[in-house]
Coordinates of C-alpha atoms in Angstrom, one line a residue:
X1 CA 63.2 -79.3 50.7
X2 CA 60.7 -81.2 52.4
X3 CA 58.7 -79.8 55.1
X4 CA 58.4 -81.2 58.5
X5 CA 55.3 -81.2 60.4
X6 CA 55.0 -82.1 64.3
X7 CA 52.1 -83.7 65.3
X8 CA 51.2 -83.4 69.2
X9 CA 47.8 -85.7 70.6
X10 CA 46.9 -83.8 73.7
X11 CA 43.9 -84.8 76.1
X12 CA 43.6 -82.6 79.0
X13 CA 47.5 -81.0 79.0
X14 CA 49.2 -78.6 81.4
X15 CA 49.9 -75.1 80.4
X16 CA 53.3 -76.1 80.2
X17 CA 52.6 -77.6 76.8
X18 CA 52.8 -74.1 75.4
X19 CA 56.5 -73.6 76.2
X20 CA 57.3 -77.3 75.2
X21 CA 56.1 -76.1 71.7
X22 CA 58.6 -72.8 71.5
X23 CA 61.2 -75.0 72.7
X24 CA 60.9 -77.5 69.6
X25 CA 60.0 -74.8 66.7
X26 CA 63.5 -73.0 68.4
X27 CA 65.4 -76.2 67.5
X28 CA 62.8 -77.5 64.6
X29 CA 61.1 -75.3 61.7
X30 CA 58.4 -77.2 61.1
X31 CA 54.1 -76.9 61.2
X32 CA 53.0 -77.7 64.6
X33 CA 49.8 -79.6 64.9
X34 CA 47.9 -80.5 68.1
X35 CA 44.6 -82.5 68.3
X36 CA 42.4 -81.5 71.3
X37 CA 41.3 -85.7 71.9
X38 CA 37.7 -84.1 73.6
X39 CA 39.6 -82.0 76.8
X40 CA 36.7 -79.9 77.2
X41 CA 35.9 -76.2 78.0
X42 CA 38.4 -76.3 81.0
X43 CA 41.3 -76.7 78.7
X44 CA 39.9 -74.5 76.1
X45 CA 42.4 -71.4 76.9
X46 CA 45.5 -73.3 76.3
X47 CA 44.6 -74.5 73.0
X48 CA 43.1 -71.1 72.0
X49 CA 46.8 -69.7 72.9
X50 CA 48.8 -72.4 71.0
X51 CA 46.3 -71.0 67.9
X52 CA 47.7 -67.9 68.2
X53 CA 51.5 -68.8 68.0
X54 CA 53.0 -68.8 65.0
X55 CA 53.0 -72.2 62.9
X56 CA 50.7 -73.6 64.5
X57 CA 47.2 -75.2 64.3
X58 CA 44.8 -77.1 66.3
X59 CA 42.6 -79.6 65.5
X60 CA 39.6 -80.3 67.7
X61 CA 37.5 -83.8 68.6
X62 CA 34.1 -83.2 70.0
X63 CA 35.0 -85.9 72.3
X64 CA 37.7 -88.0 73.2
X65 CA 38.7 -90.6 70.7
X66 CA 41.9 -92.5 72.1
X67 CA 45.7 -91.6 71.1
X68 CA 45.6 -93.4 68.1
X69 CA 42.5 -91.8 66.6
X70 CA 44.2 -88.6 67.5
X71 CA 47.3 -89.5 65.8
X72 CA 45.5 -90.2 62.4
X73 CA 43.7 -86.8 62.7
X74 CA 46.9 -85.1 62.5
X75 CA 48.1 -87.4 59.8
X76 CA 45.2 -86.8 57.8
X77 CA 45.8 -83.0 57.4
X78 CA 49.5 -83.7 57.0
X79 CA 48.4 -85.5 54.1
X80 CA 45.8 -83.2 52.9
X81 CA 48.2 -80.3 53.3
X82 CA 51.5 -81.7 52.0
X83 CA 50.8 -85.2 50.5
X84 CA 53.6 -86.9 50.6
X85 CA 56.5 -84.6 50.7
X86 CA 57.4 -84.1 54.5
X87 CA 58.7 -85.2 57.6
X88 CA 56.4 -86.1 60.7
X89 CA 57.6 -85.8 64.2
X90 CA 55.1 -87.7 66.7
X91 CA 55.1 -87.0 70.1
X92 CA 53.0 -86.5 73.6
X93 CA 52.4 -83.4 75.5
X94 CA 53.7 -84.0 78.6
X95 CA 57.1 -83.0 78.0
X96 CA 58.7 -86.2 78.1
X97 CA 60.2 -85.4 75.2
X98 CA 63.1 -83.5 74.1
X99 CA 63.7 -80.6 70.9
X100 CA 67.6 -81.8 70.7
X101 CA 66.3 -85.3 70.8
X102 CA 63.6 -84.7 68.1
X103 CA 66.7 -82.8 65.9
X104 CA 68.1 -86.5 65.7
X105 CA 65.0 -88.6 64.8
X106 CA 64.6 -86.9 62.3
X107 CA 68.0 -86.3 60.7
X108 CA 67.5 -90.1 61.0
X109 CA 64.1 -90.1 58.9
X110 CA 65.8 -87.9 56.2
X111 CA 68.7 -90.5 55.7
X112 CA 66.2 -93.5 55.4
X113 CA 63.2 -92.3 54.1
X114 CA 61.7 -95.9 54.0
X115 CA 62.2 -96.3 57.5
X116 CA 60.3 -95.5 61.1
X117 CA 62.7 -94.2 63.6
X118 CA 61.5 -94.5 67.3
X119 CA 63.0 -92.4 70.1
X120 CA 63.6 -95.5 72.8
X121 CA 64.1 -94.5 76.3
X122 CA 66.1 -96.1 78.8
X123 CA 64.4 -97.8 81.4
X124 CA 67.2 -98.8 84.2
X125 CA 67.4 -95.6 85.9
X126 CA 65.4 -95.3 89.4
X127 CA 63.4 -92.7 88.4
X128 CA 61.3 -94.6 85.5
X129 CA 58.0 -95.5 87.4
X130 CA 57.6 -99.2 88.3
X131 CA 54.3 -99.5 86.1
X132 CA 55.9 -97.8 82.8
X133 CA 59.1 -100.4 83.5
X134 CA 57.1 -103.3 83.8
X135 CA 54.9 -102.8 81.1
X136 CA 57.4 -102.0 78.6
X137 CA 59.5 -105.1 79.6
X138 CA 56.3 -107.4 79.1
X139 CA 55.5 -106.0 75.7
X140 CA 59.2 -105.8 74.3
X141 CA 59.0 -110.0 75.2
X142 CA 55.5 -110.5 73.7
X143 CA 56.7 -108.6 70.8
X144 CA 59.9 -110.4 70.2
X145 CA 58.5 -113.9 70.4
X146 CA 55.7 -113.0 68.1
X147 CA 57.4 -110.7 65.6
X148 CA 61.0 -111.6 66.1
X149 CA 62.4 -108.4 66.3
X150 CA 63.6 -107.2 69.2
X151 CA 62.2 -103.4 70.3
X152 CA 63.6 -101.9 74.2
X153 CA 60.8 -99.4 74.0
X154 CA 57.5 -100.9 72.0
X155 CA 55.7 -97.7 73.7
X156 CA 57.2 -94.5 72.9
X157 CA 55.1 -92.2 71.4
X158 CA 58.4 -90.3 69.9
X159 CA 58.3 -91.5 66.5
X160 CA 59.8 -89.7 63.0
X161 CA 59.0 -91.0 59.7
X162 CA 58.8 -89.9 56.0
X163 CA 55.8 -88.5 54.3
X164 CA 55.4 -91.1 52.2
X165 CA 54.6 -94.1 55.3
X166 CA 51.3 -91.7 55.5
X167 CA 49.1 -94.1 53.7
X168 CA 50.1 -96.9 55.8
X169 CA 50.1 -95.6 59.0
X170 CA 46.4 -94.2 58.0
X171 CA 45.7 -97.5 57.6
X172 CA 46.5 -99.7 60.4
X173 CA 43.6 -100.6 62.7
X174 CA 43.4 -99.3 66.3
X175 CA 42.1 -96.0 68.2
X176 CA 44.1 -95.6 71.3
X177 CA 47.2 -96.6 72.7
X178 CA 47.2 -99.9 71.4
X179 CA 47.5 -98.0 68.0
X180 CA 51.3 -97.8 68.4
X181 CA 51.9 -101.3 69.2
X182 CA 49.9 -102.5 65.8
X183 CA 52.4 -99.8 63.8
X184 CA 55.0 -101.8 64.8
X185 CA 53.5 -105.0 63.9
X186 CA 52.9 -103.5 61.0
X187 CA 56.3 -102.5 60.0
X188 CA 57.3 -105.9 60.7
X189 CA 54.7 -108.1 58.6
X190 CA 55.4 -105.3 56.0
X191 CA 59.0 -105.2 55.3
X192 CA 59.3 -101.5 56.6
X193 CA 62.7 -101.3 58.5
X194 CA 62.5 -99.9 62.3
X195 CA 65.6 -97.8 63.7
X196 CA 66.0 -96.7 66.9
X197 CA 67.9 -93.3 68.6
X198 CA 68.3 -93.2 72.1
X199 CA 66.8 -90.5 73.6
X200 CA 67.0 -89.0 77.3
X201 CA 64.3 -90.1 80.1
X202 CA 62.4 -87.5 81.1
X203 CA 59.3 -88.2 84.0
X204 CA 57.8 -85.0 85.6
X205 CA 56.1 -85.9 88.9
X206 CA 56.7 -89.5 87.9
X207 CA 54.6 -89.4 84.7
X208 CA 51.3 -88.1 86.8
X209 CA 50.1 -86.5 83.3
X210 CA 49.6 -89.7 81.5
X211 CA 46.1 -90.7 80.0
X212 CA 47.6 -94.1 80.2
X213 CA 44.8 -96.4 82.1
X214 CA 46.2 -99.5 83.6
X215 CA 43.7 -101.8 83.2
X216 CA 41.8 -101.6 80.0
X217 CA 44.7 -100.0 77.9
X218 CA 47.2 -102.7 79.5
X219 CA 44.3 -104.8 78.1
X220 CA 44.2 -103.3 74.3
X221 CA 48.3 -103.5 74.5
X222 CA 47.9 -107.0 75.2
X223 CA 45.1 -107.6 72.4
X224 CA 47.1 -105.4 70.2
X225 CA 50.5 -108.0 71.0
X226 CA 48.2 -111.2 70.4
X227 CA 46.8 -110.0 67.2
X228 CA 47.8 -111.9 64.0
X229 CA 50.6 -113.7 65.5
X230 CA 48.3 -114.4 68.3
X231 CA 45.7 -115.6 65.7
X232 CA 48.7 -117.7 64.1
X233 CA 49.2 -119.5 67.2
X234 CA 45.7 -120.0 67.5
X235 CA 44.5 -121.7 64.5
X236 CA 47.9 -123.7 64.8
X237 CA 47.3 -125.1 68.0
X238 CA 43.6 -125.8 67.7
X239 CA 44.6 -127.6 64.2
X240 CA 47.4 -129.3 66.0
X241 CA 45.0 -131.1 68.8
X242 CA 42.2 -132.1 65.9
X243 CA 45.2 -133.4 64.0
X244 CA 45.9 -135.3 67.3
X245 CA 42.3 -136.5 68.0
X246 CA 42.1 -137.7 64.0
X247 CA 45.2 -139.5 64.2
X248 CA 44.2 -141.2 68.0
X249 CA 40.7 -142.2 66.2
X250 CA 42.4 -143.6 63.4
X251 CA 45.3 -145.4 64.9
X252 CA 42.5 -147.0 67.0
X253 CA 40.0 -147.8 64.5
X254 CA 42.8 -149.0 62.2
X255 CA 44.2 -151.3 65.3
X256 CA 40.4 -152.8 65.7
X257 CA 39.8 -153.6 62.0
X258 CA 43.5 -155.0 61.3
X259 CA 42.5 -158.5 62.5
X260 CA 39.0 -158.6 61.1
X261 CA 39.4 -157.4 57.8
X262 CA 40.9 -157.4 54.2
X263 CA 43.1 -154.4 55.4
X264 CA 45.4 -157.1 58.2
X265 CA 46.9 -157.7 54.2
X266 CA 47.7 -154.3 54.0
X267 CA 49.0 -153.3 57.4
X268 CA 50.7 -157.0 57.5
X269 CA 52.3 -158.2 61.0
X270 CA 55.0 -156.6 63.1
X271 CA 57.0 -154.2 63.3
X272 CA 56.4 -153.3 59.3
X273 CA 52.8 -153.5 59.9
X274 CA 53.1 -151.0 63.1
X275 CA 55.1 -148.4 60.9
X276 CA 51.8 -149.2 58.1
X277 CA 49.2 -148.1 60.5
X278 CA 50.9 -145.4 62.3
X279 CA 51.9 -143.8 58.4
X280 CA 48.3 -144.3 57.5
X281 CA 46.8 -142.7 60.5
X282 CA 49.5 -139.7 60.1
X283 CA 48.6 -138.8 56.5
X284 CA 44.7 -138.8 56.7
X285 CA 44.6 -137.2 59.9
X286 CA 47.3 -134.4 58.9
X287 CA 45.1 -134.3 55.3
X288 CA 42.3 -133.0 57.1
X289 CA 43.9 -130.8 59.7
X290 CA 45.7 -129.2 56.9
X291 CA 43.5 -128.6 54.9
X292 CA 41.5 -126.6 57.9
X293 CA 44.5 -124.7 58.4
X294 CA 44.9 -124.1 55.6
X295 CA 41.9 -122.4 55.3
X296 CA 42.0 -120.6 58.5
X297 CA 45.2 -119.0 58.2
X298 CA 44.7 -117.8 54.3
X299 CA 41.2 -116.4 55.7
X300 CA 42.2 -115.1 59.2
X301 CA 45.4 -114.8 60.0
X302 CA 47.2 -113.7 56.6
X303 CA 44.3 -112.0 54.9
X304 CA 45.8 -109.7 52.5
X305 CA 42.6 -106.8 52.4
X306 CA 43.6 -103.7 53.9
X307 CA 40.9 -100.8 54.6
X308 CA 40.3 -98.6 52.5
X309 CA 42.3 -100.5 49.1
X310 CA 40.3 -102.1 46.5
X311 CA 40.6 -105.8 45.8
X312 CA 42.8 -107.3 43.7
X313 CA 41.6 -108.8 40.5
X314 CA 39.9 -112.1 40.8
X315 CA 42.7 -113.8 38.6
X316 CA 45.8 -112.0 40.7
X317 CA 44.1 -113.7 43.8
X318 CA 43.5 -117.0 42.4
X319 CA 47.0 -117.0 40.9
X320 CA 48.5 -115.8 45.0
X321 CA 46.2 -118.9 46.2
X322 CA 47.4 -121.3 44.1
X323 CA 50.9 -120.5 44.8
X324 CA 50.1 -120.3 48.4
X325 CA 48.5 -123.8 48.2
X326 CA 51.3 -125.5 46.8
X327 CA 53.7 -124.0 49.5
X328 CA 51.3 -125.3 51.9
X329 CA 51.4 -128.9 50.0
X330 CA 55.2 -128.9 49.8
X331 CA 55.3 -128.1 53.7
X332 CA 52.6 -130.4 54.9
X333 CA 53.8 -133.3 52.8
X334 CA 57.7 -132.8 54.6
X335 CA 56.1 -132.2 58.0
X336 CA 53.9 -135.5 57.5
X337 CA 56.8 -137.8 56.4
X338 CA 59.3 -136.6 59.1
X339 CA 56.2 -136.8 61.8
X340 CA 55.3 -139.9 60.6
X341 CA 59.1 -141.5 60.6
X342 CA 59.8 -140.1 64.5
X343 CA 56.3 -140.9 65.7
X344 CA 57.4 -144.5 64.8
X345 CA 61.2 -144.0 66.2
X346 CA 59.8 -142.4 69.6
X347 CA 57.3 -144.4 70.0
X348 CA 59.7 -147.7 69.3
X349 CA 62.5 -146.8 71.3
X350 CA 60.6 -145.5 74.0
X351 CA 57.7 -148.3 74.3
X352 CA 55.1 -145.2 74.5
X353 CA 51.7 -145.5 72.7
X354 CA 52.2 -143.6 69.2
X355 CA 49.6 -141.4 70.5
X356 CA 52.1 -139.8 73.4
X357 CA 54.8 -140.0 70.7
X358 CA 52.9 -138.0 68.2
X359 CA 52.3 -135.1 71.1
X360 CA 56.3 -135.0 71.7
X361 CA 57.5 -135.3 68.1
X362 CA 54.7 -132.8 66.7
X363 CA 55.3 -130.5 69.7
X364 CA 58.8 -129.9 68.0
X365 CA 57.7 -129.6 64.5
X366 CA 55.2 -127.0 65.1
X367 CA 58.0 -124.4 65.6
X368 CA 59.5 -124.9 62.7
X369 CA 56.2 -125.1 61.2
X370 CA 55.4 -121.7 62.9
X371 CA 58.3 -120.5 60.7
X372 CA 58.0 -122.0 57.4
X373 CA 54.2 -120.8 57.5
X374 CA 55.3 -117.1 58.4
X375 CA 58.2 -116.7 56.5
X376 CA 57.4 -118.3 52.9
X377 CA 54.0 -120.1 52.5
X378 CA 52.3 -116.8 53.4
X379 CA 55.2 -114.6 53.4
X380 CA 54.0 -110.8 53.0
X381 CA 55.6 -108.6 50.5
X382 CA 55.9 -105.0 51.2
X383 CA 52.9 -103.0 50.0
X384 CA 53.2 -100.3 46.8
X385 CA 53.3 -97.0 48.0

C-alpha cells in the first residue's frame, strides 16, 4: 500500500496550524511535512511543536524562497524518502482547507494515478474576497484561451497527485506562486489529465493570512499565463507583420518593374496578371517569414530540453526536426495557396488594395494556424516517466 505524504509550505503561520495538522492525520494517515519558507525566530515555537507530534517533520529555509520553491523542498524528500511509491497531498496553512475534503482528492489520485486532482473552490458566495474572485476569474480566461482547457480555480494550492508525477513536478520552472500556474501548463502541453473535486470555501478573517502580494505576484501569475503560449503568439504575430511588410515591398516593387521589364511577360495584363503578382508576392514573402518562424518557434517556444534531463542523441533530434520541418512545409504551403487565392477574391470583390486584403484574409488564417502549429507540427508527446 502506498504511503501518503502531506506536504504543507508555511511562511509566518498562526498557531492554529498545529490543530489543522491533528485534524488531517485524524481523517488521513499519512507523513506530514512542513517547510519553514524563512519565518524567522518569532515563529520558531510553532514549528518546534509540530516536530514533536507524531508523523511529522519540518523542513527549514534560511530564508524565504516563494511557495513554489517551498513546494519542491517537500517534494524532494518525498522523493528521497519514498521514490515513487506514494500519494502527496498539497496544501497551505491557513486552514482554508478541509481533512474530509483532502479524504476525496485523494481517493481521486488512487483511482487515476496518471492524473493531478485539484481541490476547486467555489467562488460565487459573498464571502470570497473581491481580490481572490477577481484574480481567479482573470486567470481561468487567460488560461483557457491559451491552453484550451477550461480550469474554475487555476489557484488552489489543494492539489493530490501520485508519486510517480514527482519528477515532473520537480521539474517545472518557477519559485513562488506563479509555480502552480506553470504545473498546470504543464499538465496541459504534457498530456497529463487534470480532474477536479469540489471542495468547500473556507476564508478566516477574509483570507488576512495570505502571503499572496498583489502586485508583483499578480505580476509572476500573469508572466506565468503568457509563458509559452504567450511566446507562441509572439513570434506569430511579429512573423505575421514582416510577412506583411515583405509582401507590401514586393507587390510594390513587382507593380513598378511590370511595365519596364522582361517580367510584364510573366505577370501578363489584367486580371490574370493581377492574381500573377499578388501569388508571387504571397510565396516569397511567406518563404521568408516562415522560415523565421520556423526557427523561432522550434528554438523558443517548443524547445523540447527540460532541466535537469540529458539531451537526446544528435540523430533522434535531427530525425524530430526533420519531421517537424515537413509538417511546417505541408502547413505553410496550404496556408500560402488559400492566402494567396482570398487575398485576390477580397481584394477583387471588395476594390481594396491586396495589401488591406492580405491583413483581413491572414488575420483569419492565423487562428487556425495557431492550431495546426500547437496541435501537430510541434505537437508534444507526453514525457517517459
Amino acid at each position: 500500500m502506498k504511503r501518503t505524504y502531506i506536504i504543507i509550505p508555511a511562511l509566518e503561520p498562526e498557531s492554529g496550524l498545529c490543530r489543522q495538522i491533528r485534524e488531517l492525520q485524524e481523517k488521513i494517515p499519512s507523513q506530514v511535512v512542513v517547510i519553514d519558507d524563512g519565518s524567522g525566530r518569532d515563529y520558531r515555537e510553532i514549528f518546534d511543536r509540530i516536530e514533536k507530534m507524531a508523523g511529522c517533520i519540518v523542513l527549514h529555509h534560511g530564508e524565504n524562497r516563494g511557495k513554489g520553491q517551498a513546494l519542491k523542498t517537500g517534494f524532494r524528500y518525498v522523493r528521497e524518502s519514498a521514490g515513487k511509491a506514494c500519494r502527496v497531498l498539497c496544501l497551505d496553512c491557513d486552514g482554508q482547507h478541509l481533512p474530509q475534503d483532502g479524504v476525496r482528492l485523494l481517493r481521486t489520485a488512487e483511482k487515476h494515478p496518471d492524473t493531478l486532482v485539484l481541490g476547486v473552490r467555489d467562488f460565487s458566495g459573498k464571502e470570497v474576497p473581491w481580490k481572490s474572485r477577481l484574480g481567479n476569474r482573470i486567470s481561468s480566461v487567460l488560461f483557457r484561451v491559451f491552453s484550451g482547457i477550461y480550469l474554475a480555480d487555476t489557484q488552489t494550492g489543494f492539489r493530490a497527485f501520485d508519486g510517480m508525477l514527482l519528477d515532473q513536478m520537480l521539474e517545472i520552472p518557477g519559485d513562488r506562486f506563479e509555480y502552480e500556474t506553470r504545473v498546470l501548463f504543464a499538465c496541459a502541453e504534457q498530456g497529463i489529465p487534470v480532474r477536479t473535486e469540489k471542495i468547500e470555501t473556507v476564508y478566516l478573517n477574509e483570507n488576512a493570512g495570505t502571503h499572496f502580494r498583489p502586485v508583483q505576484d499578480s505580476l509572476r501569475v500573469t508572466g506565468a499565463l503568457f509563458g509559452g503560449p504567450g511566446r507562441f503568439v509572439f513570434t506569430s504575430l511579429l512573423c505575421a507583420l514582416l510577412d506583411l511588410f515583405l509582401f507590401w515591398l514586393f507587390d510594390e516593387t513587382f507593380t513598378h518593374i511590370r511595365s519596364t521589364s522582361l517580367l510584364s511577360r510573366f505577370f501578363g495584363p489584367g486580371q490574370q496578371g493581377q492574381f500573377r503578382q499578388i501569388a508571387a508576392a504571397t510565396v516569397i514573402a511567406r518563404v521568408l517569414s516562415a522560415a523565421v518562424n520556423f526557427i523561432l518557434n522550434r528554438s523558443w517556444v517548443f524547445r523540447r530540453e527540460v532541466k535537469g534531463r540529458k539531451q537526446r542523441k544528435d540523430h533522434c533530434r535531427s530525425s524530430g526536426k526533420k519531421k517537424e520541418a515537413v509538417r511546417y512545409l505541408i502547413l505553410c504551403v496550404g496556408i500560402t495557396a488559400v492566402s494567396a487565392f482570398s487575398v485576390y477574391a477580397v481584394s477583387e470583390f471588395f476594390h481594396i488594395k491586396p495589401t488591406a486584403a492580405k491583413l483581413l484574409c491572414d488575420g483569419i488564417l492565423f487562428i487556425f494556424s495557431y492550431q495546426a502549429q500547437k496541435r501537430w507540427v510541434f505537437q508534444k508527446r507526453r514525457k517517459d516517466g
